[in-house]
Coordinates of C-alpha atoms and ligand atoms in Angstrom, one line a residue:
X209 CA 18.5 16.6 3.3
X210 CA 19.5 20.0 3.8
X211 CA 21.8 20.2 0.9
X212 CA 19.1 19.0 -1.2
X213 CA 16.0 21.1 0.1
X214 CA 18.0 24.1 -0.2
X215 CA 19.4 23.1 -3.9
X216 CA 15.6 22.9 -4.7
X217 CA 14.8 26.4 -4.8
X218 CA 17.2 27.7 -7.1
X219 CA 18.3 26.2 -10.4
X220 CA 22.1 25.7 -8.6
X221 CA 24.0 25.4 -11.7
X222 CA 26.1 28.1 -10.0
X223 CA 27.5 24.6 -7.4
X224 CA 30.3 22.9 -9.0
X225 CA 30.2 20.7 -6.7
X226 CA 27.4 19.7 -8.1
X227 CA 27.4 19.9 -11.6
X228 CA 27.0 15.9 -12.2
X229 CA 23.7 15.6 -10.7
X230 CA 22.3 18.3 -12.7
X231 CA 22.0 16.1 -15.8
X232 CA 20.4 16.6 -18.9
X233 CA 16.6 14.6 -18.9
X234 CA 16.9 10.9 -20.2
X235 CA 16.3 9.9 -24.2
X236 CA 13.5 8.3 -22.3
X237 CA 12.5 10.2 -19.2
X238 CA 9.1 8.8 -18.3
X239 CA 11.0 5.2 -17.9
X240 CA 9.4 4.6 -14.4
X241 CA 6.0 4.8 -16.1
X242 CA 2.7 6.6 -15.2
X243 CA 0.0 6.3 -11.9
X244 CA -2.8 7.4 -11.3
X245 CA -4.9 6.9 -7.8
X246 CA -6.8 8.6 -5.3
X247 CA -10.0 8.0 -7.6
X248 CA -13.4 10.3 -6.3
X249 CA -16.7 10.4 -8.6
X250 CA -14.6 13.7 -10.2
X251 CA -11.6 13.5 -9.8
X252 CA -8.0 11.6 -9.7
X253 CA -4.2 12.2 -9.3
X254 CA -1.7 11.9 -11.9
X255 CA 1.6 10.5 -11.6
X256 CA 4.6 10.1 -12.8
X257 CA 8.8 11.0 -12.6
X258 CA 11.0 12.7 -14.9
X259 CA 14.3 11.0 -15.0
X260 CA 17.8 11.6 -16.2
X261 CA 19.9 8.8 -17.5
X262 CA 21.5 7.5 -14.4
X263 CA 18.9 7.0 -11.3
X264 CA 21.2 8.7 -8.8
X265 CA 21.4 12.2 -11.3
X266 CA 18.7 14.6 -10.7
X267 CA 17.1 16.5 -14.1
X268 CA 18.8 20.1 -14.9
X269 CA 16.2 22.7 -13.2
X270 CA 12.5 23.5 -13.0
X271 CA 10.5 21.6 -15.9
X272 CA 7.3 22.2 -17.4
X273 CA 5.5 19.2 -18.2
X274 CA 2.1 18.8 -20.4
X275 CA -0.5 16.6 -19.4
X276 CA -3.9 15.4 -20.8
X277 CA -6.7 13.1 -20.1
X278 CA -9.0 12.2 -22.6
X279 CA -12.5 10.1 -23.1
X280 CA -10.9 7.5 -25.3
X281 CA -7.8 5.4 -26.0
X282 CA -6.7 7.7 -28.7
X283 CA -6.6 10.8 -26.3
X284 CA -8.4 12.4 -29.4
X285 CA -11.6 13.9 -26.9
X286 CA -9.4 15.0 -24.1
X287 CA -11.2 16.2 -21.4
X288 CA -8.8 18.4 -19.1
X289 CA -5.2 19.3 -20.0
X290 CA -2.5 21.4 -18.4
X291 CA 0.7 22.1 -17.0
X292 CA 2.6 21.2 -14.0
X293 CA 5.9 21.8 -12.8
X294 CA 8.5 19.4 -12.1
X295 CA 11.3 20.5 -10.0
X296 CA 14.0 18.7 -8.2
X297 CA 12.6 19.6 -4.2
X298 CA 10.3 16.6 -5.1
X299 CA 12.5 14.2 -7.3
X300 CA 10.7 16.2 -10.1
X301 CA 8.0 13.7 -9.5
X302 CA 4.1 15.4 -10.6
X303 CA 1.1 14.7 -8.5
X304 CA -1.7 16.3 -11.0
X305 CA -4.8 16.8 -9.8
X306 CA -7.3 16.5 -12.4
X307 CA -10.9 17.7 -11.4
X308 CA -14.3 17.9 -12.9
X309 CA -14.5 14.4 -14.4
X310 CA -17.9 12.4 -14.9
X311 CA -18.5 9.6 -12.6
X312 CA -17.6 5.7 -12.8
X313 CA -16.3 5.4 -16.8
X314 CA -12.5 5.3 -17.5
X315 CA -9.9 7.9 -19.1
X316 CA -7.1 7.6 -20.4
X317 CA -3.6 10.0 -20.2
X318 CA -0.4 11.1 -20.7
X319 CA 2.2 13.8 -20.3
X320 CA 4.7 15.4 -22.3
X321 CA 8.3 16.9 -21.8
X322 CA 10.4 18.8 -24.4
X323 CA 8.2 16.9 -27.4
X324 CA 8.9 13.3 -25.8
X325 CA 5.6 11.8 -24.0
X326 CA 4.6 9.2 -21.9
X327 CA 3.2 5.8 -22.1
X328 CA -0.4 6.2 -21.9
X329 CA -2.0 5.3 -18.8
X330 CA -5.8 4.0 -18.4
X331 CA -7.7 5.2 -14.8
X332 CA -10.9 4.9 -13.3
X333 CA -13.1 7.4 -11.4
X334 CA -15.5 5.6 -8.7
X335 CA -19.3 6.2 -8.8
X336 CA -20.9 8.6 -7.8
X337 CA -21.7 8.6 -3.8
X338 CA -25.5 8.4 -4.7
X339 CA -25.4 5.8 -7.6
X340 CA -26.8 2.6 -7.7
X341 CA -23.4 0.3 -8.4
X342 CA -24.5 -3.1 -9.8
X343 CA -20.9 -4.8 -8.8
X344 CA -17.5 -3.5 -8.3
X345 CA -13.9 -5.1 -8.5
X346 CA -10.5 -4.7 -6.6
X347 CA -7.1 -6.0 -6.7
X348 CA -5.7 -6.4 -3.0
X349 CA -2.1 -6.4 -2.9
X350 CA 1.0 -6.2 -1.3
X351 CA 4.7 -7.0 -0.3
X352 CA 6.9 -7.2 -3.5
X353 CA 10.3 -7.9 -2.3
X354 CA 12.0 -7.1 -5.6
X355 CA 15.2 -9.4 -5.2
X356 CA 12.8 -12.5 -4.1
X357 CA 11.0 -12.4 -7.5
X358 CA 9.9 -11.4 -10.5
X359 CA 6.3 -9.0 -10.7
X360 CA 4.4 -11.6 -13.1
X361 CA 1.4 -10.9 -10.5
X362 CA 1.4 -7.5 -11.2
X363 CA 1.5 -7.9 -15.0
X364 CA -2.0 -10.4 -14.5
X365 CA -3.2 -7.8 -12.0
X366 CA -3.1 -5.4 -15.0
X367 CA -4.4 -7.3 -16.6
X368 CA -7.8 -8.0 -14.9
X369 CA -11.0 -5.9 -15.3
X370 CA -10.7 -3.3 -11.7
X371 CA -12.5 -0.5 -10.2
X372 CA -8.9 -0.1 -8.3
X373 CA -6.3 -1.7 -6.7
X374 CA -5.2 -1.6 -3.5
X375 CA -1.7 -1.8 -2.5
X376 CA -1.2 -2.3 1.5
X377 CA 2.4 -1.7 2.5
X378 CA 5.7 -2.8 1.9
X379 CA 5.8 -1.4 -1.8
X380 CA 9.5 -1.4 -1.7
X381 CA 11.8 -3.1 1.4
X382 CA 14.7 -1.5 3.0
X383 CA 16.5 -4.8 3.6
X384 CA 17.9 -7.2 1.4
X385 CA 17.1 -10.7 2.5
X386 CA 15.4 -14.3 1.4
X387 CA 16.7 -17.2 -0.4
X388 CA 17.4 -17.7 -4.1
X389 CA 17.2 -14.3 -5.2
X390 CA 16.6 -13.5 -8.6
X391 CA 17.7 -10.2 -9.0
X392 CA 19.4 -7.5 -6.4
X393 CA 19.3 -3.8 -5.1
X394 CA 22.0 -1.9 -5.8
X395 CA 23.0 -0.2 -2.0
X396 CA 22.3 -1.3 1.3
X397 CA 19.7 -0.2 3.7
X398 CA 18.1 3.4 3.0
X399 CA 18.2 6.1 5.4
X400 CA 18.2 9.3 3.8
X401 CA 16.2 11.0 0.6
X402 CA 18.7 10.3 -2.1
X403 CA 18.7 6.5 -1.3
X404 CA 15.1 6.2 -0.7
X405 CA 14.3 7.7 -4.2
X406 CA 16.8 5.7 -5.6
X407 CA 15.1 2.3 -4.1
X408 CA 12.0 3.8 -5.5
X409 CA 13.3 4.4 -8.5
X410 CA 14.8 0.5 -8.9
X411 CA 11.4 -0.8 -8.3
X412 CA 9.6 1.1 -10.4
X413 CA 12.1 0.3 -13.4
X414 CA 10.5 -3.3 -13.3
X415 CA 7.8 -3.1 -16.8
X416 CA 5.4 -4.8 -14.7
X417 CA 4.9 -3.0 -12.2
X418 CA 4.7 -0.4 -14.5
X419 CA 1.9 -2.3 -16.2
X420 CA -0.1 -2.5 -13.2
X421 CA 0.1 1.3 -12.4
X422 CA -0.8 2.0 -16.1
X423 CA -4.0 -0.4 -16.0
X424 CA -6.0 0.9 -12.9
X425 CA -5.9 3.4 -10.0
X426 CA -3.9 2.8 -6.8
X427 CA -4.9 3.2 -3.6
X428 CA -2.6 3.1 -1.1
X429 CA -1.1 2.6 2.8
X430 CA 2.2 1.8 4.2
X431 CA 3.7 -0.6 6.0
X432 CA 6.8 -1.0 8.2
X433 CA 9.7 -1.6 5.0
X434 CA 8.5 1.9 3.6
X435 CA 10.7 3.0 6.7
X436 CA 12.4 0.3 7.7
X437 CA 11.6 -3.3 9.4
X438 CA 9.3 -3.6 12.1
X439 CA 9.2 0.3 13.3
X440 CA 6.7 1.3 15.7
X441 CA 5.9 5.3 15.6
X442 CA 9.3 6.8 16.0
X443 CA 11.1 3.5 17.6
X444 CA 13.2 1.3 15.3
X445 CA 14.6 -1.4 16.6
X446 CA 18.0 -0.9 14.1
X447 CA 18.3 2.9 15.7
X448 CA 18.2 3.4 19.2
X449 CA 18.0 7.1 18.8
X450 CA 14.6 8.4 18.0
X451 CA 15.7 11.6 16.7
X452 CA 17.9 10.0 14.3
X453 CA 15.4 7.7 13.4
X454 CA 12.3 10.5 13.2
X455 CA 15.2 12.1 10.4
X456 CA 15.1 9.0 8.6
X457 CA 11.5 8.2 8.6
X458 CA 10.8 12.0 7.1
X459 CA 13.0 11.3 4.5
X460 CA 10.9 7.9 3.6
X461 CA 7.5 9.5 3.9
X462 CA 9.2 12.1 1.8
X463 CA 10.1 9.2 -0.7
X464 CA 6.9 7.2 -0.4
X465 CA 4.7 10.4 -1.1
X466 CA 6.7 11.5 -4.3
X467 CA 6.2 8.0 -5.8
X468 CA 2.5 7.5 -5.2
X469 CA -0.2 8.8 -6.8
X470 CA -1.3 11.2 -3.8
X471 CA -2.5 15.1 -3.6
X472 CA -0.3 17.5 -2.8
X473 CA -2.6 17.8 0.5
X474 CA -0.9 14.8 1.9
X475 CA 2.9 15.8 1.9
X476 CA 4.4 15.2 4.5
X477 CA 5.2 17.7 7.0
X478 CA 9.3 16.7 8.9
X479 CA 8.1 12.9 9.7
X480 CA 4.6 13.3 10.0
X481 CA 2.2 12.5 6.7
X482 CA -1.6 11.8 7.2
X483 CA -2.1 8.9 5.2
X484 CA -5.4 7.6 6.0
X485 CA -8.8 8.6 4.3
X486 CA -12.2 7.0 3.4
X487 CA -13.1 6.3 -0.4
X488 CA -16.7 6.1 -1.3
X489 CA -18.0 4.2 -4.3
X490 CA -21.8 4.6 -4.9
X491 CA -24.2 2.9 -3.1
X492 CA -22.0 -0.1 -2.8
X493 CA -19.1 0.4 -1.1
X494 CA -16.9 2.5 1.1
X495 CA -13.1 2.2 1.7
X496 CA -11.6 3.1 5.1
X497 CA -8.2 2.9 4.5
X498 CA -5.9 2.9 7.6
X499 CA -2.0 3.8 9.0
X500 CA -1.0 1.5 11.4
X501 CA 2.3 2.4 11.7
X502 CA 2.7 5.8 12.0
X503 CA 0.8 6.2 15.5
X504 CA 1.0 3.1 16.9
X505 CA 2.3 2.2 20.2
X506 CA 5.8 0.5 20.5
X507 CA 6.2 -3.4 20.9
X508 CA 4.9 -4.5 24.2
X509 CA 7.7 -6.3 26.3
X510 CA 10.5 -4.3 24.2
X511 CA 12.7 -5.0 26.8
X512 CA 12.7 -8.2 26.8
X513 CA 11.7 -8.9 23.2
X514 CA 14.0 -11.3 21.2
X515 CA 14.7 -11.5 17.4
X516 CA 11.5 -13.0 16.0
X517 CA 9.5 -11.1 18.2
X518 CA 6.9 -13.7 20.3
X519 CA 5.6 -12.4 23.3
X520 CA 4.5 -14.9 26.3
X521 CA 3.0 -13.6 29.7
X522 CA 3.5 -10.5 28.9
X523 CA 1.2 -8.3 30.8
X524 CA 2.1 -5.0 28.9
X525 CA 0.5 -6.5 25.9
X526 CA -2.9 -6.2 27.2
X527 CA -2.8 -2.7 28.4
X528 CA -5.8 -0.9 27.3
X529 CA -3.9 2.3 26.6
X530 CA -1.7 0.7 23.8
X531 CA -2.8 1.8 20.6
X532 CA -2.4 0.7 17.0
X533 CA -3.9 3.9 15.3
X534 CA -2.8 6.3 17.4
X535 CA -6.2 8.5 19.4
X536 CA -6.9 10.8 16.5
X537 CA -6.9 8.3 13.9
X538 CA -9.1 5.8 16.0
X539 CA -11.5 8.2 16.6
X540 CA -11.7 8.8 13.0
X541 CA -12.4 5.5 12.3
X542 CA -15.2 5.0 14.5
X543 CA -16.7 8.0 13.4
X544 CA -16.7 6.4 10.1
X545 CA -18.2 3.3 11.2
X546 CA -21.0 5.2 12.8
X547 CA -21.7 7.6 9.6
X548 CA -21.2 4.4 7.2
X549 CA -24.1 4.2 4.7
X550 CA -22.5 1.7 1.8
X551 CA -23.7 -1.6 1.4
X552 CA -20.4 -2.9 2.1
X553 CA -17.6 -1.8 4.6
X554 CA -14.0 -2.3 3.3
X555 CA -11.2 -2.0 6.1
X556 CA -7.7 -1.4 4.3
X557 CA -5.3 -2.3 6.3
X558 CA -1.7 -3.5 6.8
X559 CA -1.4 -6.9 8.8
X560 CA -3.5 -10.1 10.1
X561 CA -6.2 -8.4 12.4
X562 CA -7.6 -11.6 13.4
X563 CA -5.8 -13.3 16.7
X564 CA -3.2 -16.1 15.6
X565 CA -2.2 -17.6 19.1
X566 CA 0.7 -19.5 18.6
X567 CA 1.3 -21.4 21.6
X568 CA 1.6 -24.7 22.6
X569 CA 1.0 -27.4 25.5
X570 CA -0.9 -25.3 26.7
X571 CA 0.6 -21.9 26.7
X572 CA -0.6 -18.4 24.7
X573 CA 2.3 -17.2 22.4
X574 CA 1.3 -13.7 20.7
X575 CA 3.6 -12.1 17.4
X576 CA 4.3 -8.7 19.1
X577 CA 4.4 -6.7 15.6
X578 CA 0.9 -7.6 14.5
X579 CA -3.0 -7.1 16.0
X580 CA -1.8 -9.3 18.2
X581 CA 0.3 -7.2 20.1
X582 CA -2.2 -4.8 20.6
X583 CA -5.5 -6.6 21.4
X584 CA -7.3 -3.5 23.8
X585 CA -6.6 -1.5 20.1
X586 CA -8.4 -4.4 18.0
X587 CA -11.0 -4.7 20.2
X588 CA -12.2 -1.3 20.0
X589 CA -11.9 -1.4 16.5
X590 CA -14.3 -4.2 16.3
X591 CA -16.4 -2.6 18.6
X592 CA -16.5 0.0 16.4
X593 CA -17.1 -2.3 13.5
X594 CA -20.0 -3.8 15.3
X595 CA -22.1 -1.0 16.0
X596 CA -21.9 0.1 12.3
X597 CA -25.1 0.9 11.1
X598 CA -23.8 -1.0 7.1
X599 CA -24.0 -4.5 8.6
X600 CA -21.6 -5.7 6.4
X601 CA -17.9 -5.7 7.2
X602 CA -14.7 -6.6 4.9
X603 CA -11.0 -6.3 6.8
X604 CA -8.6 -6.4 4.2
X605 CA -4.7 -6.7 4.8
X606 CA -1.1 -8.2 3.5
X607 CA 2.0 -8.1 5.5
X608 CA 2.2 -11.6 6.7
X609 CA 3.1 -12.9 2.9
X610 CA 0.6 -15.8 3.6
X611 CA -3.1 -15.8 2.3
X612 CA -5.2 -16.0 4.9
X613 CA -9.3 -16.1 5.1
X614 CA -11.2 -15.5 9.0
X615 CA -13.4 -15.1 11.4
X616 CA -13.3 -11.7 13.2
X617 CA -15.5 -11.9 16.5
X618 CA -16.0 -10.1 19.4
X619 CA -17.1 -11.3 22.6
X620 CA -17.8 -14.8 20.5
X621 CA -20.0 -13.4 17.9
X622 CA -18.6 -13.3 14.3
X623 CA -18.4 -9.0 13.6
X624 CA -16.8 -8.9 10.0
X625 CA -14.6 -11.3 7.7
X626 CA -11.1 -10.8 7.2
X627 CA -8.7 -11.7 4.0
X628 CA -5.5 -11.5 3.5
X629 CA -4.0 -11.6 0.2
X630 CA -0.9 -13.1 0.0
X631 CA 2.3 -11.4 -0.9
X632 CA 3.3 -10.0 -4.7
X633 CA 6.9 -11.9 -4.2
X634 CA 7.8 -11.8 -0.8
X635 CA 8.8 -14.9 0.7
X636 CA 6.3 -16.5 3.6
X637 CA 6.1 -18.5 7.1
X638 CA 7.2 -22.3 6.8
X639 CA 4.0 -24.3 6.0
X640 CA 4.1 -25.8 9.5
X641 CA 3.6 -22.5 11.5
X642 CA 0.7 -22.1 9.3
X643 CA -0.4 -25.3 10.0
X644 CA -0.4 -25.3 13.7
X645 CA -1.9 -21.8 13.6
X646 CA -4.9 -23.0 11.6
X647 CA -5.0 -26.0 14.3
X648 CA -5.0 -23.9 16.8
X649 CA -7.3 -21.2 16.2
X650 CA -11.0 -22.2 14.6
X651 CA -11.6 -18.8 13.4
X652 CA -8.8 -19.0 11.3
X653 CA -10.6 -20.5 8.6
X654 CA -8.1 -20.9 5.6
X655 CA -4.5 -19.8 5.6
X656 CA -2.0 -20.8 2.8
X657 CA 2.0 -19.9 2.2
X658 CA 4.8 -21.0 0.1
X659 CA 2.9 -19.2 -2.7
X660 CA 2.4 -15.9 -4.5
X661 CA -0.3 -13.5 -5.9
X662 CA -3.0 -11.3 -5.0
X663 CA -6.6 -11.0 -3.8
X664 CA -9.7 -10.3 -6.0
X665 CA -12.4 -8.7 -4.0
X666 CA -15.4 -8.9 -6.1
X667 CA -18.6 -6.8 -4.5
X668 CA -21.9 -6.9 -5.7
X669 CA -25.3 -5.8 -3.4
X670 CA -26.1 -9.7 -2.9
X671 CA -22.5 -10.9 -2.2
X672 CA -18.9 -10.4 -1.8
X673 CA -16.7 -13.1 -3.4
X674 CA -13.2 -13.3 -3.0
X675 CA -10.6 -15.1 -5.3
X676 CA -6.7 -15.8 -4.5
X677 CA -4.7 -15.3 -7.7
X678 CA -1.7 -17.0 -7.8
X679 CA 1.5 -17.0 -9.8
X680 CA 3.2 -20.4 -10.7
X681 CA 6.7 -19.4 -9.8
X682 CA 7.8 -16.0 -8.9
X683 CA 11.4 -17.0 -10.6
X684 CA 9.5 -16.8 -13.8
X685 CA 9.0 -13.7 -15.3
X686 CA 6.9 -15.2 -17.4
X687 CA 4.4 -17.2 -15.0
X688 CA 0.7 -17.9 -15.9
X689 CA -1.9 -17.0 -13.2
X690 CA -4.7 -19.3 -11.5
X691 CA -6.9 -19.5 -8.9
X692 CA -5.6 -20.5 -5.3
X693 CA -9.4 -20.5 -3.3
X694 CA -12.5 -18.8 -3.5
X695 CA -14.9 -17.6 -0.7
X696 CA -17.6 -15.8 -0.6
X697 CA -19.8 -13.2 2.2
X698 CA -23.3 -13.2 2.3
X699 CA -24.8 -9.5 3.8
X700 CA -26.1 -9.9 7.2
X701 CA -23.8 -13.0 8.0
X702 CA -20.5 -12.3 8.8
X703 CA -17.8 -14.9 8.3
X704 CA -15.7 -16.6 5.5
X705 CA -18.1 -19.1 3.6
X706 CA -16.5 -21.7 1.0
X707 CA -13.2 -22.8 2.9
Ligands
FE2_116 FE1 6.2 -7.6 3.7

């Protein structure tokens, strides 16, 4: 990291050492595409990655780059245009900042490098704060384990007619796992920048992905593969040293943040990056997109914890101090709640929030690496959820690569509704775990695996429908899309209807 942060500054052609990864740009150096995300009623972030021809050589010096965003497909009434500066201290990636846009209408944009310019991509602002927003749409989606499957989800999601899409973690995986893999990573598990870039950069090679960046504005969180599998703040349970690990998990938040479509406000700082924030559109809806990983409290039981991670009688579990969200962030969130105005709440979030008590004859078995391992955290989240004065309550998550539709209650009454939706290609549980779990807890009202897609969270001021899009085969590249289930939220009655 050292080698590289200090190489940033200067143009270092004056290193023979490291002549090769000074490369010329690529005959096609926008080939990881275009993003844009982060949309407000004015404004949006720009994204994109200069490359040279090989992913692992880094672009000869400090680049100007033009970029425009215009009023129509054409770009012929562009709006706001500029330059920014690409430069190899942040993969010569470009997080633009465009301000002073009209509210709720699309633009379209693109940038430009020594005369060779970029696809064009299509974005979004949201409404204004105050407007009166008849219906909007969003894609929820997450877990794309790139050797598991091909991204014919993503090409649909583009596809589709979206305020946004949300992605909620694992975006790219550190490990290499799964059956019948179509396709592979090149390099093993990622722990410092080069490698994370270069994982980013394999993903984003894949035209569908691509697609879906191109189509709509991202909004996103982590998860746990950003970093590496089933971290917990700065414990990971394939590095017993925190120090070496806190080392590693800058360099990912490093990665992560130079290939999203964030401000330059939310670089990360060593291996801290703030990463959650509220997203208001109109009068309809408000976003309150979460980090639980960053902050939260490590696996209850560690000691004693075996490989797939179940906790029984374990007392630590229940401790009130554990946290998923760390004291900051909670308090943030309940602020939120309290100040919420929209018709409808939307809670981004990573994993399964609702409790999935896997036990049997008898006995509670809890999965220590969701909600579940942290129930005193989840309970004064739905405390604050409750008390809310906008009645009306959507928790939205992935992780579990399994769709799933609840029940969230507290202290037996039913507080918001929960959907999970599904995994891009990731593979899932067996279909009998899901089976038992739905036995087993009532609340769970629908929950589905062995099958791939995305949610469609459709909002409108009498209703909030929700449709799971699903792919026929994730070994086809070319797969048509359908619909898995549909369910719909009435305002002022919690809980999943039409499962
Ligand atoms: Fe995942």
């Amino acid at each position: 990291m050292h080698r590289r942060s200090f190489l940033a500054g200067a143009t270092a052609l004056w290193l023979p050492s490291m002549a090769r990864a000074q490369a010329p740009l690529a005959a096609q150096p926008f080939g990881l595409g275009v993003a844009s995300g982060q949309p407000s009623a004015t404004s949006l972030v720009l994204w994109t990655r200069l490359m040279a021809e090989e992913p692992w050589e880094t672009p000869a010096g400090v680049l100007p780059v033009r970029w425009e965003i215009a009023e129509d497909e054409g770009l012929r009434k562009i709006v706001r245009s500029g330059e920014a500066i690409a430069e190899a201290r942040w993969a010569h990636t470009l997080h633009v900042e465009v301000e002073g846009l009209q509210p709720g209408r699309p633009y379209w944009y693109r940038f430009t490098v020594q005369g060779k310019a970029s696809p064009v991509g299509r974005t979004r602002t949201a409404p204004d704060a105050r407007a009166r927003v008849p219906a909007l749409r969003f894609a929820l989606a997450s877990c794309q384990q790139y050797e598991q499957g091909y991204y014919a989800a993503l090409r649909h999601m583009a596809a589709e007619a979206l305020d946004a899409v949300l992605f909620v973690g694992d975006y790219i995986y550190d490990i290499s796992w799964g059956r019948d893999l179509v396709r592979r990573h090149d390099g093993g598990r990622p722990t410092v920048l080069g490698e994370f870039r270069e994982r980013y950069a394999l993903y984003k090679s894949d035209r569908d992905l691509q697609a879906a960046h191109a189509a709509h504005p991202w909004i996103v969180t982590w998860d746990d593969h950003e970093v590496t599998d089933d971290y917990t703040g700065d414990i990971s349970p394939a590095d017993p040293d925190p120090a070496r690990f806190l080392a590693q998990r800058a360099a990912a938040y490093q990665a992560f943040w130079e290939h999203m479509p964030l401000p330059n406000a939310m670089q990360p700082r060593g291996p801290s990056m703030r990463l959650h924030g509220r997203h208001r559109f109109g009068d309809l809806a408000e976003l309150h997109v979460l980090d639980d990983r960053q902050y939260r409290s490590h696996h209850a039981c560690r000691a004693t914890l075996t490989r797939g991670k179940i906790l029984t009688g374990c007392e630590e579990r229940l401790d009130p101090a554990r946290t998923m969200l760390g004291a900051e962030q909670e308090a943030w969130f309940a602020d939120g709640m309290r100040r919420a105005s929209a018709r409808w709440n939307l809670v981004v979030q990573q994993t399964l929030m609702a409790e999935a008590d896997r036990g049997q004859n008898g006995q509670h078995a809890y999965w220590a690496d969701g909600w579940d391992g942290y129930p005193a955290a989840r309970a004064r989240l739905l405390d604050a959820v409750a008390s809310s004065p906008a009645r009306d309550t959507l928790v939205l998550g992935g992780d579990v690569h399994s769709f799933w539709a609840a029940d969230l209650e507290r202290e037996k009454a039913i507080v918001a509704t929960e959907f999970v939706g599904g995994s891009i290609t990731s593979q899932g549980p067996a279909e009998a775990r899901v089976k038992a779990l739905l036995a087993r807890n009532p609340h769970l009202r629908y929950g589905r695996t062995g099958i791939n897609g995305y949610g469609l969270v459709t909002l409108d001021p009498k209703s909030a429908q929700v449709a799971f899009r699903t792919v026929q085969s994730v070994k086809d590249v070319n797969s048509p899309i359908s619909t898995l289930a549909r369910f719909a939220v009435e305002p002022g009655r919690p809980g999943v209807q039409g499962a």
